[in-house]
PDB file of C-alpha atoms in Angstrom:
ATOM      1  CA  MET A   1      84.818  92.813  97.975  1.00  0.00           C
ATOM      2  CA  ASN A   2      83.722  96.380  98.581  1.00  0.00           C
ATOM      3  CA  LEU A   3      81.210  95.687 101.352  1.00  0.00           C
ATOM      4  CA  LEU A   4      80.125  99.282 101.821  1.00  0.00           C
ATOM      5  CA  ASP A   5      79.333  99.748  98.137  1.00  0.00           C
ATOM      6  CA  SER A   6      77.407  96.468  98.115  1.00  0.00           C
ATOM      7  CA  LEU A   7      75.378  97.470 101.169  1.00  0.00           C
ATOM      8  CA  ARG A   8      74.517 100.824  99.620  1.00  0.00           C
ATOM      9  CA  THR A   9      73.611  99.234  96.294  1.00  0.00           C
ATOM     10  CA  HIS A  10      71.561  96.255  97.453  1.00  0.00           C
ATOM     11  CA  ARG A  11      70.258  97.587 100.819  1.00  0.00           C
ATOM     12  CA  LEU A  12      69.460  94.105 102.100  1.00  0.00           C
ATOM     13  CA  MET A  13      71.568  91.421 103.766  1.00  0.00           C
ATOM     14  CA  ALA A  14      70.026  88.044 104.504  1.00  0.00           C
ATOM     15  CA  ILE A  15      71.107  86.347 107.727  1.00  0.00           C
ATOM     16  CA  VAL A  16      70.983  82.559 107.581  1.00  0.00           C
ATOM     17  CA  ARG A  17      71.253  80.438 110.726  1.00  0.00           C
ATOM     18  CA  GLY A  18      69.932  76.902 110.812  1.00  0.00           C
ATOM     19  CA  PRO A  19      70.057  73.542 112.592  1.00  0.00           C
ATOM     20  CA  ASP A  20      70.072  71.512 109.361  1.00  0.00           C
ATOM     21  CA  PRO A  21      73.139  72.008 107.118  1.00  0.00           C
ATOM     22  CA  GLU A  22      71.404  70.702 104.010  1.00  0.00           C
ATOM     23  CA  ALA A  23      68.385  72.960 104.474  1.00  0.00           C
ATOM     24  CA  THR A  24      70.644  75.898 105.323  1.00  0.00           C
ATOM     25  CA  LEU A  25      72.609  75.482 102.112  1.00  0.00           C
ATOM     26  CA  ALA A  26      69.391  75.151 100.098  1.00  0.00           C
ATOM     27  CA  SER A  27      68.144  78.376 101.705  1.00  0.00           C
ATOM     28  CA  VAL A  28      71.339  80.246 100.824  1.00  0.00           C
ATOM     29  CA  LEU A  29      71.217  79.109  97.211  1.00  0.00           C
ATOM     30  CA  THR A  30      67.508  79.938  96.936  1.00  0.00           C
ATOM     31  CA  LEU A  31      68.070  83.453  98.284  1.00  0.00           C
ATOM     32  CA  ALA A  32      70.896  84.005  95.815  1.00  0.00           C
ATOM     33  CA  ASP A  33      68.784  82.728  92.954  1.00  0.00           C
ATOM     34  CA  THR A  34      65.973  85.087  93.972  1.00  0.00           C
ATOM     35  CA  GLY A  35      68.283  88.091  93.685  1.00  0.00           C
ATOM     36  CA  ILE A  36      69.567  88.693  97.201  1.00  0.00           C
ATOM     37  CA  ALA A  37      73.207  89.628  96.667  1.00  0.00           C
ATOM     38  CA  LEU A  38      74.483  89.731 100.269  1.00  0.00           C
ATOM     39  CA  ILE A  39      74.122  86.695 102.509  1.00  0.00           C
ATOM     40  CA  GLU A  40      75.581  86.136 105.979  1.00  0.00           C
ATOM     41  CA  VAL A  41      75.847  82.567 107.280  1.00  0.00           C
ATOM     42  CA  SER A  42      75.992  82.632 111.072  1.00  0.00           C
ATOM     43  CA  LEU A  43      78.670  80.466 112.681  1.00  0.00           C
ATOM     44  CA  THR A  44      76.148  79.484 115.361  1.00  0.00           C
ATOM     45  CA  GLY A  45      74.318  77.337 112.804  1.00  0.00           C
ATOM     46  CA  ALA A  46      75.076  73.652 112.276  1.00  0.00           C
ATOM     47  CA  ASP A  47      78.214  73.110 110.159  1.00  0.00           C
ATOM     48  CA  ALA A  48      78.201  76.768 109.138  1.00  0.00           C
ATOM     49  CA  LEU A  49      81.734  76.641 107.751  1.00  0.00           C
ATOM     50  CA  GLY A  50      80.773  73.682 105.578  1.00  0.00           C
ATOM     51  CA  THR A  51      77.784  75.637 104.322  1.00  0.00           C
ATOM     52  CA  ILE A  52      80.007  78.593 103.443  1.00  0.00           C
ATOM     53  CA  ARG A  53      82.433  76.325 101.560  1.00  0.00           C
ATOM     54  CA  GLN A  54      79.688  74.669  99.550  1.00  0.00           C
ATOM     55  CA  ALA A  55      77.861  77.912  98.852  1.00  0.00           C
ATOM     56  CA  ARG A  56      81.073  79.582  97.712  1.00  0.00           C
ATOM     57  CA  ALA A  57      81.735  76.721  95.325  1.00  0.00           C
ATOM     58  CA  SER A  58      78.227  77.064  93.884  1.00  0.00           C
ATOM     59  CA  LEU A  59      77.971  80.860  93.793  1.00  0.00           C
ATOM     60  CA  GLY A  60      81.448  81.738  92.599  1.00  0.00           C
ATOM     61  CA  ALA A  61      84.270  83.884  93.899  1.00  0.00           C
ATOM     62  CA  ASN A  62      82.552  87.254  93.498  1.00  0.00           C
ATOM     63  CA  PHE A  63      79.278  86.617  95.337  1.00  0.00           C
ATOM     64  CA  GLY A  64      78.737  88.563  98.582  1.00  0.00           C
ATOM     65  CA  LEU A  65      78.887  85.637 101.012  1.00  0.00           C
ATOM     66  CA  GLY A  66      79.923  86.360 104.585  1.00  0.00           C
ATOM     67  CA  ALA A  67      80.287  84.703 107.952  1.00  0.00           C
ATOM     68  CA  GLY A  68      78.323  85.989 110.932  1.00  0.00           C
ATOM     69  CA  THR A  69      78.591  85.837 114.729  1.00  0.00           C
ATOM     70  CA  VAL A  70      82.370  85.868 114.335  1.00  0.00           C
ATOM     71  CA  LEU A  71      83.924  86.667 117.702  1.00  0.00           C
ATOM     72  CA  SER A  72      87.441  85.269 118.000  1.00  0.00           C
ATOM     73  CA  THR A  73      90.553  85.566 115.877  1.00  0.00           C
ATOM     74  CA  ASP A  74      90.399  81.818 115.260  1.00  0.00           C
ATOM     75  CA  GLU A  75      86.812  82.033 114.014  1.00  0.00           C
ATOM     76  CA  ALA A  76      87.784  84.885 111.710  1.00  0.00           C
ATOM     77  CA  GLN A  77      90.631  82.846 110.233  1.00  0.00           C
ATOM     78  CA  ARG A  78      88.487  79.746 109.752  1.00  0.00           C
ATOM     79  CA  ALA A  79      85.710  81.789 108.134  1.00  0.00           C
ATOM     80  CA  ALA A  80      88.203  83.311 105.712  1.00  0.00           C
ATOM     81  CA  ASP A  81      89.599  79.874 104.905  1.00  0.00           C
ATOM     82  CA  ALA A  82      86.059  78.623 104.207  1.00  0.00           C
ATOM     83  CA  GLY A  83      85.514  81.378 101.634  1.00  0.00           C
ATOM     84  CA  ALA A  84      83.785  84.201 103.505  1.00  0.00           C
ATOM     85  CA  SER A  85      84.322  87.515 101.737  1.00  0.00           C
ATOM     86  CA  PHE A  86      83.224  89.589 104.745  1.00  0.00           C
ATOM     87  CA  LEU A  87      82.707  89.097 108.474  1.00  0.00           C
ATOM     88  CA  VAL A  88      79.887  90.172 110.791  1.00  0.00           C
ATOM     89  CA  THR A  89      80.103  90.439 114.576  1.00  0.00           C
ATOM     90  CA  PRO A  90      77.299  90.815 117.139  1.00  0.00           C
ATOM     91  CA  ALA A  91      79.462  93.060 119.322  1.00  0.00           C
ATOM     92  CA  LEU A  92      82.913  94.589 119.649  1.00  0.00           C
ATOM     93  CA  ALA A  93      85.267  91.614 119.528  1.00  0.00           C
ATOM     94  CA  PRO A  94      88.837  90.521 118.696  1.00  0.00           C
ATOM     95  CA  SER A  95      87.611  89.327 115.302  1.00  0.00           C
ATOM     96  CA  ILE A  96      87.342  92.947 114.105  1.00  0.00           C
ATOM     97  CA  ALA A  97      91.085  93.524 114.256  1.00  0.00           C
ATOM     98  CA  GLU A  98      91.709  90.075 112.803  1.00  0.00           C
ATOM     99  CA  ALA A  99      89.448  90.882 109.854  1.00  0.00           C
ATOM    100  CA  GLY A 100      91.684  93.853 109.130  1.00  0.00           C
ATOM    101  CA  ARG A 101      94.764  91.668 109.264  1.00  0.00           C
ATOM    102  CA  LEU A 102      93.120  89.220 106.860  1.00  0.00           C
ATOM    103  CA  GLY A 103      92.081  92.007 104.509  1.00  0.00           C
ATOM    104  CA  LEU A 104      88.361  91.315 104.974  1.00  0.00           C
ATOM    105  CA  PRO A 105      85.694  93.991 105.463  1.00  0.00           C
ATOM    106  CA  VAL A 106      83.758  93.697 108.695  1.00  0.00           C
ATOM    107  CA  LEU A 107      80.287  94.731 109.806  1.00  0.00           C
ATOM    108  CA  ALA A 108      80.820  95.282 113.533  1.00  0.00           C
ATOM    109  CA  GLY A 109      78.050  95.049 116.098  1.00  0.00           C
ATOM    110  CA  ALA A 110      77.391  98.079 118.302  1.00  0.00           C
ATOM    111  CA  LEU A 111      74.441  99.610 120.117  1.00  0.00           C
ATOM    112  CA  THR A 112      75.493 102.598 122.220  1.00  0.00           C
ATOM    113  CA  PRO A 113      77.194 105.792 121.008  1.00  0.00           C
ATOM    114  CA  SER A 114      80.415 104.741 122.756  1.00  0.00           C
ATOM    115  CA  GLU A 115      80.349 101.391 120.972  1.00  0.00           C
ATOM    116  CA  VAL A 116      79.728 103.109 117.640  1.00  0.00           C
ATOM    117  CA  VAL A 117      82.862 105.204 118.178  1.00  0.00           C
ATOM    118  CA  GLN A 118      84.897 102.151 119.169  1.00  0.00           C
ATOM    119  CA  ALA A 119      83.691 100.186 116.153  1.00  0.00           C
ATOM    120  CA  GLY A 120      84.881 102.957 113.882  1.00  0.00           C
ATOM    121  CA  THR A 121      88.292 103.277 115.521  1.00  0.00           C
ATOM    122  CA  SER A 122      88.678  99.471 115.396  1.00  0.00           C
ATOM    123  CA  GLY A 123      88.419  99.493 111.633  1.00  0.00           C
ATOM    124  CA  ALA A 124      84.811  98.483 111.024  1.00  0.00           C
ATOM    125  CA  THR A 125      83.590  98.982 107.468  1.00  0.00           C
ATOM    126  CA  ALA A 126      80.058  99.602 108.747  1.00  0.00           C
ATOM    127  CA  VAL A 127      78.206  99.367 112.059  1.00  0.00           C
ATOM    128  CA  LYS A 128      75.668  96.630 112.662  1.00  0.00           C
ATOM    129  CA  LEU A 129      73.145  98.337 114.937  1.00  0.00           C
ATOM    130  CA  PHE A 130      72.211  95.394 117.153  1.00  0.00           C
ATOM    131  CA  PRO A 131      69.752  94.602 118.539  1.00  0.00           C
ATOM    132  CA  ALA A 132      67.983  97.299 116.552  1.00  0.00           C
ATOM    133  CA  SER A 133      64.566  96.372 117.926  1.00  0.00           C
ATOM    134  CA  ILE A 134      65.458  97.876 121.317  1.00  0.00           C
ATOM    135  CA  GLY A 135      65.195 101.413 119.993  1.00  0.00           C
ATOM    136  CA  GLY A 136      63.649 100.936 116.580  1.00  0.00           C
ATOM    137  CA  PRO A 137      63.906 103.397 113.695  1.00  0.00           C
ATOM    138  CA  ALA A 138      63.623 106.366 116.058  1.00  0.00           C
ATOM    139  CA  TYR A 139      66.824 105.342 117.842  1.00  0.00           C
ATOM    140  CA  LEU A 140      68.655 105.054 114.535  1.00  0.00           C
ATOM    141  CA  GLY A 141      67.426 108.537 113.677  1.00  0.00           C
ATOM    142  CA  ALA A 142      68.831 109.846 116.961  1.00  0.00           C
ATOM    143  CA  LEU A 143      72.218 108.238 116.267  1.00  0.00           C
ATOM    144  CA  ARG A 144      72.378 109.739 112.793  1.00  0.00           C
ATOM    145  CA  ASP A 145      72.688 113.274 114.228  1.00  0.00           C
ATOM    146  CA  PRO A 146      76.056 112.763 115.993  1.00  0.00           C
ATOM    147  CA  PHE A 147      77.239 110.143 113.471  1.00  0.00           C
ATOM    148  CA  PRO A 148      76.145 111.451 110.051  1.00  0.00           C
ATOM    149  CA  ARG A 149      78.937 109.665 108.160  1.00  0.00           C
ATOM    150  CA  THR A 150      78.622 106.281 109.883  1.00  0.00           C
ATOM    151  CA  ALA A 151      77.157 103.509 107.735  1.00  0.00           C
ATOM    152  CA  PHE A 152      74.514 101.827 109.911  1.00  0.00           C
ATOM    153  CA  VAL A 153      72.949  98.441 109.195  1.00  0.00           C
ATOM    154  CA  PRO A 154      70.116  97.676 111.647  1.00  0.00           C
ATOM    155  CA  VAL A 155      69.802  94.002 112.567  1.00  0.00           C
ATOM    156  CA  GLY A 156      67.476  92.258 115.017  1.00  0.00           C
ATOM    157  CA  GLY A 157      63.714  92.183 114.669  1.00  0.00           C
ATOM    158  CA  VAL A 158      63.715  93.782 111.218  1.00  0.00           C
ATOM    159  CA  ASP A 159      60.660  92.807 109.184  1.00  0.00           C
ATOM    160  CA  ALA A 160      59.438  94.039 105.805  1.00  0.00           C
ATOM    161  CA  GLU A 161      57.583  97.011 107.307  1.00  0.00           C
ATOM    162  CA  SER A 162      60.353  98.206 109.608  1.00  0.00           C
ATOM    163  CA  ALA A 163      62.986  97.682 106.895  1.00  0.00           C
ATOM    164  CA  ARG A 164      61.564 100.619 104.971  1.00  0.00           C
ATOM    165  CA  ALA A 165      61.393 102.748 108.137  1.00  0.00           C
ATOM    166  CA  TYR A 166      65.060 102.088 108.939  1.00  0.00           C
ATOM    167  CA  LEU A 167      66.135 102.939 105.408  1.00  0.00           C
ATOM    168  CA  ASP A 168      64.056 106.115 105.506  1.00  0.00           C
ATOM    169  CA  ARG A 169      65.900 107.060 108.733  1.00  0.00           C
ATOM    170  CA  GLY A 170      69.278 106.776 107.003  1.00  0.00           C
ATOM    171  CA  ALA A 171      70.386 103.149 107.252  1.00  0.00           C
ATOM    172  CA  VAL A 172      72.563 102.096 104.309  1.00  0.00           C
ATOM    173  CA  ALA A 173      71.011  98.617 104.440  1.00  0.00           C
ATOM    174  CA  VAL A 174      69.155  96.264 106.772  1.00  0.00           C
ATOM    175  CA  GLY A 175      69.993  92.757 107.921  1.00  0.00           C
ATOM    176  CA  VAL A 176      67.101  90.316 108.095  1.00  0.00           C
ATOM    177  CA  GLY A 177      67.005  86.841 109.598  1.00  0.00           C
ATOM    178  CA  SER A 178      63.971  84.865 110.714  1.00  0.00           C
ATOM    179  CA  PRO A 179      61.296  87.179 109.224  1.00  0.00           C
ATOM    180  CA  LEU A 180      62.837  86.368 105.854  1.00  0.00           C
ATOM    181  CA  LEU A 181      64.001  82.772 106.335  1.00  0.00           C
ATOM    182  CA  GLY A 182      60.968  81.451 108.201  1.00  0.00           C
ATOM    183  CA  ASP A 183      61.100  77.654 108.414  1.00  0.00           C
ATOM    184  CA  ALA A 184      63.249  77.203 105.299  1.00  0.00           C
ATOM    185  CA  VAL A 185      66.395  76.513 107.349  1.00  0.00           C
ATOM    186  CA  ARG A 186      64.530  73.633 109.014  1.00  0.00           C
ATOM    187  CA  GLY A 187      63.506  72.070 105.724  1.00  0.00           C
ATOM    188  CA  GLY A 188      60.459  74.280 105.086  1.00  0.00           C
ATOM    189  CA  ASP A 189      58.941  75.563 101.877  1.00  0.00           C
ATOM    190  CA  LEU A 190      61.544  77.117  99.571  1.00  0.00           C
ATOM    191  CA  GLY A 191      58.788  78.519  97.372  1.00  0.00           C
ATOM    192  CA  ALA A 192      57.525  80.536 100.342  1.00  0.00           C
ATOM    193  CA  LEU A 193      61.099  81.677 100.950  1.00  0.00           C
ATOM    194  CA  ARG A 194      61.241  82.972  97.385  1.00  0.00           C
ATOM    195  CA  ASP A 195      58.019  84.892  97.950  1.00  0.00           C
ATOM    196  CA  ARG A 196      59.320  86.493 101.154  1.00  0.00           C
ATOM    197  CA  ALA A 197      62.602  87.375  99.453  1.00  0.00           C
ATOM    198  CA  ALA A 198      60.720  89.087  96.645  1.00  0.00           C
ATOM    199  CA  GLU A 199      58.673  91.034  99.201  1.00  0.00           C
ATOM    200  CA  PHE A 200      61.778  92.258 101.023  1.00  0.00           C
ATOM    201  CA  LEU A 201      63.522  93.175  97.784  1.00  0.00           C
ATOM    202  CA  ALA A 202      60.503  95.214  96.746  1.00  0.00           C
ATOM    203  CA  GLU A 203      60.446  97.026 100.105  1.00  0.00           C
ATOM    204  CA  VAL A 204      64.103  98.018 100.057  1.00  0.00           C
ATOM    205  CA  SER A 205      64.048  99.062  96.419  1.00  0.00           C
ATOM    206  CA  SER A 206      61.101 101.381  97.062  1.00  0.00           C
ATOM    207  CA  SER A 207      62.754 103.141 100.014  1.00  0.00           C
TER     208      SER A 207
END
């Protein structure tokens, strides 16, 4: 997949991490049905690889389904085998180079200017600014001056209000976890998840 084009087009990536594999899968499928086109399933969730396999089978080969919190080369390989079409890391890690070897785009975690440079030289498709809440939209704005061509995706503490602020400061997209998922990954209300997804989609489309 062309991850960068998808980020620029859709401007929102859902981050799904849950303790209940069945509820996690239901959340992924609900988000996709609501219109969210990029979904990351974190490997720190219960049976995350199984969730990716099942979601891929349901959503088809072309859906933007990725694996998150991918740190090692082994995790990168297993995520690819499960059907992930992109990888996400929380930091600079061996999985970035492995993603390149596997031919998968990677959203690499970085926070400082030095880490942003290293992410780019390591082959990252885009930079996951994490945890974005430490500096907020103003910090992203400061980074945009020395890195005007870097594709930033703020992640960590992004809610519907701050999503618009990050996009206004030049982010290509935002990654959203618990403010979007709520209790759905623990078996909560999928109808409420649909409502929150619609709210986030409206925010990013208006930015």
